[in-house]
PDB file of C-alpha atoms in Angstrom:
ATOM      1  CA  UNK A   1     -23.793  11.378  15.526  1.00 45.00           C
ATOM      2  CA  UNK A   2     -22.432   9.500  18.553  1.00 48.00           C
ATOM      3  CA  UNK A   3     -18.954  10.146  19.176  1.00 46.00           C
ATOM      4  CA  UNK A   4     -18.842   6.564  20.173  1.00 53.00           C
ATOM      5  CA  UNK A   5     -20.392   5.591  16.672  1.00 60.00           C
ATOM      6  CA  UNK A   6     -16.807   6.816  14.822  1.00 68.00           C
ATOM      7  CA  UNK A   7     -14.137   4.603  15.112  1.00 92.00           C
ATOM      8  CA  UNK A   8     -10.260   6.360  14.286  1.00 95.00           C
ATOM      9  CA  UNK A   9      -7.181   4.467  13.891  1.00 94.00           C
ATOM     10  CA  UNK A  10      -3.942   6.357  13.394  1.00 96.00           C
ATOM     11  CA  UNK A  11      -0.570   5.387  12.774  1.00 95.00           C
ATOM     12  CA  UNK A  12       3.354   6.378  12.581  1.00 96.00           C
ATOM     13  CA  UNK A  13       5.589   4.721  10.797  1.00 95.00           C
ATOM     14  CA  UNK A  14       9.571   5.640  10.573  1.00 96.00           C
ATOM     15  CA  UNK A  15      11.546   4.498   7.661  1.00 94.00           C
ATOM     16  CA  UNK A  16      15.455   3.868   7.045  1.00 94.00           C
ATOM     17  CA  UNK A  17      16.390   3.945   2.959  1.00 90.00           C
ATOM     18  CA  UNK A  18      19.600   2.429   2.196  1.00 86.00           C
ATOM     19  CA  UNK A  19      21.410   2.351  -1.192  1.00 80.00           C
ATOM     20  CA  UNK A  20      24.185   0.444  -1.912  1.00 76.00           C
ATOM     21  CA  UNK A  21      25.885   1.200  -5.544  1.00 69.00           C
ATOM     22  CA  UNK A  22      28.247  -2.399  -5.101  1.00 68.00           C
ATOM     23  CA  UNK A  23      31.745  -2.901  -5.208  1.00 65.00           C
ATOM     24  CA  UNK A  24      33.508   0.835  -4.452  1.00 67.00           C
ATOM     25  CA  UNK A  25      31.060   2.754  -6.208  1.00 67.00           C
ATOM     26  CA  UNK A  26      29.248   4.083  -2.435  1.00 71.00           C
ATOM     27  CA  UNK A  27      26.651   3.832  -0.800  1.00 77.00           C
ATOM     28  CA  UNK A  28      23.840   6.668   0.799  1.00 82.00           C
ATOM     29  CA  UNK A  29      20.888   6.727   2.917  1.00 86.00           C
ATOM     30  CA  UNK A  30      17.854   8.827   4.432  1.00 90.00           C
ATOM     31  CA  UNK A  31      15.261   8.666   7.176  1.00 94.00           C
ATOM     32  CA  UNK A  32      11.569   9.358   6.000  1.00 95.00           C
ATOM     33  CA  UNK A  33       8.127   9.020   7.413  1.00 96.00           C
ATOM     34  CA  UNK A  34       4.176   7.727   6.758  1.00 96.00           C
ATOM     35  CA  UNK A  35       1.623   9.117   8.429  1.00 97.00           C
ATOM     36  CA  UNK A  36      -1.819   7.589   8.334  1.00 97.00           C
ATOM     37  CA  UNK A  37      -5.453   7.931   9.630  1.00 97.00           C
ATOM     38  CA  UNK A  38      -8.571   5.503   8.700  1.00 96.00           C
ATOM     39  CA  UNK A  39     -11.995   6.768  10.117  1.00 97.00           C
ATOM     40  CA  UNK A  40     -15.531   4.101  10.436  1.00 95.00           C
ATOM     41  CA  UNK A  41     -17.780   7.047   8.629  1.00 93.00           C
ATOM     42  CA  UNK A  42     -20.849   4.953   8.917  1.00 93.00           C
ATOM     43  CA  UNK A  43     -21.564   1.148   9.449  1.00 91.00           C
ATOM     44  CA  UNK A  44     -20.534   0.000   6.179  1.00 95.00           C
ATOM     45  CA  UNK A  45     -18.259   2.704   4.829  1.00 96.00           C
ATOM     46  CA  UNK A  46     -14.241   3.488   5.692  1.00 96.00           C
ATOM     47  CA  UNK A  47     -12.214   6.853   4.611  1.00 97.00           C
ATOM     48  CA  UNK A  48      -8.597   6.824   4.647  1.00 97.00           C
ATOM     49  CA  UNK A  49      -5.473   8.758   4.287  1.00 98.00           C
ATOM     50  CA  UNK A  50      -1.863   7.773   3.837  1.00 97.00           C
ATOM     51  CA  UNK A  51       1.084  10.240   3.222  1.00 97.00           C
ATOM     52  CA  UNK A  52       5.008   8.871   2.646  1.00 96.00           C
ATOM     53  CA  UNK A  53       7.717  11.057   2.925  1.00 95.00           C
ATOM     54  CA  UNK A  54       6.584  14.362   4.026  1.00 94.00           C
ATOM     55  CA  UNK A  55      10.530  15.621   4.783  1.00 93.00           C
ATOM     56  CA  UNK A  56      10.442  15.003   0.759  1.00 91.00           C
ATOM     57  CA  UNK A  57      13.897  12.809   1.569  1.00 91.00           C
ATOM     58  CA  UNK A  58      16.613  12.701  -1.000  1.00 87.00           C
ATOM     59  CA  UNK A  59      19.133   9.665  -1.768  1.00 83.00           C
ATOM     60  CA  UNK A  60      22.607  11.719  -3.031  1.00 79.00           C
ATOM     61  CA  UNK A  61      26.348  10.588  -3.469  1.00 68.00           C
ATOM     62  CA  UNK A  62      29.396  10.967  -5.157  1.00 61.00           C
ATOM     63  CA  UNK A  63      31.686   8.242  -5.808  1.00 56.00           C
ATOM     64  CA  UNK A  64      35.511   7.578  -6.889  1.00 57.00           C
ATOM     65  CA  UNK A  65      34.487   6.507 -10.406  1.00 55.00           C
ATOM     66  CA  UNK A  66      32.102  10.415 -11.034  1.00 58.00           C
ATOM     67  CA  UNK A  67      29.209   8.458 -10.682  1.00 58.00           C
ATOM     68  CA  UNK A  68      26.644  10.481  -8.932  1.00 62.00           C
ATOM     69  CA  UNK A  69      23.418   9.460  -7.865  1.00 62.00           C
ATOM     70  CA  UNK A  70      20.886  12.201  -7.198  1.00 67.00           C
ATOM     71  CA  UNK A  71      17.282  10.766  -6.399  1.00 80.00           C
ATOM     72  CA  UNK A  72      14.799  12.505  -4.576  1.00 85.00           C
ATOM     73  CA  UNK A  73      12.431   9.468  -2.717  1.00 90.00           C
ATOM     74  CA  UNK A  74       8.658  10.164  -3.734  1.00 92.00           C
ATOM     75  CA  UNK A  75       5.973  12.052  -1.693  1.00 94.00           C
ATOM     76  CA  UNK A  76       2.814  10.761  -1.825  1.00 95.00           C
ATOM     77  CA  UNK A  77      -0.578  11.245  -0.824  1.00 97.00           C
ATOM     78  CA  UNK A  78      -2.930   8.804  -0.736  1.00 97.00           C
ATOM     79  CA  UNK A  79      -6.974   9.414  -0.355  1.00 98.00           C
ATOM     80  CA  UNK A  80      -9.023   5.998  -0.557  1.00 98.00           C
ATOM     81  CA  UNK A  81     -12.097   4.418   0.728  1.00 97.00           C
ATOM     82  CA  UNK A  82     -13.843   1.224   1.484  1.00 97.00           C
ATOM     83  CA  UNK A  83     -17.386  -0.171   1.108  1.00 98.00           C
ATOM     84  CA  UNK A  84     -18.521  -3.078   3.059  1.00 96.00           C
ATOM     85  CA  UNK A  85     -21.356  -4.000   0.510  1.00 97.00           C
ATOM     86  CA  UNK A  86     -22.171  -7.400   2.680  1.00 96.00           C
ATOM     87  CA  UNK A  87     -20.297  -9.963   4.760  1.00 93.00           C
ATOM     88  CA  UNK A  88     -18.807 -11.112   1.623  1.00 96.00           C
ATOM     89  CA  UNK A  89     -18.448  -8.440  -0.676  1.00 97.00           C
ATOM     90  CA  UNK A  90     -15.961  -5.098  -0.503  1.00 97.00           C
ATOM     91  CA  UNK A  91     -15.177  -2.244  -2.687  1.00 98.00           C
ATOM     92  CA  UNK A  92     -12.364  -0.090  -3.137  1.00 98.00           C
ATOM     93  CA  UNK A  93     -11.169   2.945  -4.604  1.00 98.00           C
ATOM     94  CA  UNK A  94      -8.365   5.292  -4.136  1.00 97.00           C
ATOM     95  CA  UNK A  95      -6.490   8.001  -5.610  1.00 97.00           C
ATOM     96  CA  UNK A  96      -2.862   8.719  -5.152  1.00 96.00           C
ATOM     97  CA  UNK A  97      -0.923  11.882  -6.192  1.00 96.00           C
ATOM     98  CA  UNK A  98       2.837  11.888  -6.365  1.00 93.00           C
ATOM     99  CA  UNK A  99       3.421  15.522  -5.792  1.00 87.00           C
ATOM    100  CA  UNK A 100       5.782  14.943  -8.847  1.00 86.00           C
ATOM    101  CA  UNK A 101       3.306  12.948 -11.077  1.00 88.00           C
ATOM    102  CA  UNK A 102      -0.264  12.860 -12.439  1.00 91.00           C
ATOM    103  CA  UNK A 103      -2.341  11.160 -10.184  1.00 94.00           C
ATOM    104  CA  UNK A 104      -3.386   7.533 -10.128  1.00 94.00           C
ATOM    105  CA  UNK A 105      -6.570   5.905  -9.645  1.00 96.00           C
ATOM    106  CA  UNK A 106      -7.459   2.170  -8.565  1.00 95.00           C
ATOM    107  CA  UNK A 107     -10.358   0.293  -7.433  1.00 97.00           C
ATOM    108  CA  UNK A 108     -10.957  -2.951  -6.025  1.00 97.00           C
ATOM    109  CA  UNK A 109     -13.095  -5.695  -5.445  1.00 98.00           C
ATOM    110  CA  UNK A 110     -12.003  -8.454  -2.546  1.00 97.00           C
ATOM    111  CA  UNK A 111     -15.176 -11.601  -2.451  1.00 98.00           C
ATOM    112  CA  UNK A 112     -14.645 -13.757   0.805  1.00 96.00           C
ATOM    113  CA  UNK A 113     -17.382 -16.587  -0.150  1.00 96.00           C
ATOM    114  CA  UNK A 114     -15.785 -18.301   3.597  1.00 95.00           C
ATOM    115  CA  UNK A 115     -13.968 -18.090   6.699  1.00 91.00           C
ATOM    116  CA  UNK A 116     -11.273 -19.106   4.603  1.00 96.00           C
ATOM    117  CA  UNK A 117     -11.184 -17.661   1.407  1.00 97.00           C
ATOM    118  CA  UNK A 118     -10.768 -14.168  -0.157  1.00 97.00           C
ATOM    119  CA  UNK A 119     -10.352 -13.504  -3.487  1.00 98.00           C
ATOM    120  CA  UNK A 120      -9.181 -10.166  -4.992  1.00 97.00           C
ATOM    121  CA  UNK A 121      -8.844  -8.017  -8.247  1.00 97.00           C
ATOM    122  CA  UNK A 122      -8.245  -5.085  -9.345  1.00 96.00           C
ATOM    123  CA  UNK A 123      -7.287  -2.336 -11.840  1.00 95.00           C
ATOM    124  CA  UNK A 124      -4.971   1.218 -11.721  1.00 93.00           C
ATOM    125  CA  UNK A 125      -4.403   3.727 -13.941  1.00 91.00           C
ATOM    126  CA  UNK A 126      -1.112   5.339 -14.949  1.00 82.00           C
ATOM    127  CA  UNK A 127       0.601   3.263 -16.512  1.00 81.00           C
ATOM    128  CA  UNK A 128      -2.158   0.258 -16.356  1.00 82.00           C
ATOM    129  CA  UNK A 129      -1.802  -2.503 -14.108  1.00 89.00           C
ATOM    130  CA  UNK A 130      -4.303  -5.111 -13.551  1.00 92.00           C
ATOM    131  CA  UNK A 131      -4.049  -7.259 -10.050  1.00 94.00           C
ATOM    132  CA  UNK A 132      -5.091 -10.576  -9.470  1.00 96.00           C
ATOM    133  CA  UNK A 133      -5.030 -12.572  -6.039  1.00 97.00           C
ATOM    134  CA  UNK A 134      -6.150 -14.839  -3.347  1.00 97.00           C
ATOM    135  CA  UNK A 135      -5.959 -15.562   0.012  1.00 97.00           C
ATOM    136  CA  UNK A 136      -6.316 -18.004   2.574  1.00 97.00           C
ATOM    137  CA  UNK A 137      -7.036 -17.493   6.415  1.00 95.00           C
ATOM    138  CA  UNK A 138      -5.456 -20.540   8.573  1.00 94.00           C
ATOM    139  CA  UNK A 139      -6.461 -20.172  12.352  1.00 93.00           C
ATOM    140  CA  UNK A 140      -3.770 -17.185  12.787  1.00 94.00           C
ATOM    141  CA  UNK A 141      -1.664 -17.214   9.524  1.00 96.00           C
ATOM    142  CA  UNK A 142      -2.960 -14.891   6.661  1.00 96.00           C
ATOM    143  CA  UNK A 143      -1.239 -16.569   2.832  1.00 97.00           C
ATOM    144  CA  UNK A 144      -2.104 -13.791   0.106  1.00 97.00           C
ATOM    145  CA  UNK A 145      -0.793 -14.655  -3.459  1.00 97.00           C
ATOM    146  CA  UNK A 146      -1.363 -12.256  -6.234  1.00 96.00           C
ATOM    147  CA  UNK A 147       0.114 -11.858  -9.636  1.00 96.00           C
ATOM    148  CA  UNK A 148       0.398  -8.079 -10.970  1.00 92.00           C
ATOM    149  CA  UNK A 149       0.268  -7.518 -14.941  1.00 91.00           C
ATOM    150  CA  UNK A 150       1.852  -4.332 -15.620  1.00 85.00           C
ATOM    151  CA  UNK A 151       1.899  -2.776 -19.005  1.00 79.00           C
ATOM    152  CA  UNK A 152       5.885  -2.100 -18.859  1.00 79.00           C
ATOM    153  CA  UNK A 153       7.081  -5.140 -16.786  1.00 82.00           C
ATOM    154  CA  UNK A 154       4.291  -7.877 -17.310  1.00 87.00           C
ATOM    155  CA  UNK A 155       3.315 -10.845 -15.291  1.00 92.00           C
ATOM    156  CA  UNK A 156       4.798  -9.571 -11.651  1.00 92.00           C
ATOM    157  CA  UNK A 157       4.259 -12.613  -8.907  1.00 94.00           C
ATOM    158  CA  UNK A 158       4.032 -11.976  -5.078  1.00 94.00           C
ATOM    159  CA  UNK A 159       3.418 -13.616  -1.739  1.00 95.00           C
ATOM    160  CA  UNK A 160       2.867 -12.237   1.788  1.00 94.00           C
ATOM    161  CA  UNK A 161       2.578 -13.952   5.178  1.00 95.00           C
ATOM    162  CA  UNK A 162       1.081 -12.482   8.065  1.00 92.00           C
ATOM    163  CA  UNK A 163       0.767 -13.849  11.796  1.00 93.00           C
ATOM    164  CA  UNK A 164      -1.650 -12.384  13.789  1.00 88.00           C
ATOM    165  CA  UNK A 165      -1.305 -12.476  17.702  1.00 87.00           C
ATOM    166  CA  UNK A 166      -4.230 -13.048  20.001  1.00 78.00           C
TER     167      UNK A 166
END
């Protein structure tokens, strides 16, 4: 293989965790990390890796009133890949592992019949959550909606905007 036929993308991400408990009950914080590497394995097909919080960061304090919190923030490792089955049509799966938890699974399907138009579902194990969602490419801006049904919390709405500079 071509050295120039793999494409890597990399990436560093620093994170700040705040807490506050309200009123005089405190308030605590910690610095964590992600690390993450995607590699072009052949024309159609994408591996990835994601890990948050390798320094295995831990929210702790002591109030007036004895309350104590004591949380350590997940570390997680994420595998995944992706499968560019046409122009139109892309497949997902991934694993994550919680080094705390059982592992998850989820796959994905996103169908972009347009230039416009993508729409997305999707399933995860664990406790099961089903995803449903759509968005819509204008010029720069990226709209994704998406409602999440979780087994414990139900119907979960969301909404991201993205700008994308030339």
């Amino acid at each position: 293989r071509r050295s120039s036929d793999l494409n890597v993308r990399a990436a560093v991400q620093l994170d700040y965790l705040g807490v506050q408990l309200g009123g005089n009950y405190g308030s605590t914080s910690a610095f964590t990390a992600e690390l993450g590497v995607q590699a072009k394995v052949a024309e159609q097909l994408w591996l990835g890796a994601h890990l948050y919080n390798p320094n295995r960061a831990k929210l702790d304090a002591s109030t007036e009133s004895n309350i104590t919190l004591d949380e350590r923030v997940p570390t997680l490792l994420r595998a995944g890949l992706g499968y560019i089955v046409s122009q139109k049509l892309t497949l997902t799966g991934e694993v994550e592992k919680d080094i705390d938890q059982d592992e998850r699974f989820r796959f994905g399907v996103e169908y972009n019949p347009n230039k416009v138009l993508f729409l997305r579902t999707g399933v995860s194990t664990g406790a099961l959550q089903g995803h449903f969602g759509l968005g819509l490419r204008v010029k720069q801006l990226d709209i994704d909606m998406a409602v999440a049904y979780r087994s414990q919390l139900g119907a979960t709405p969301m909404l991201n905007l993205n700008y994308r500079f030339q």
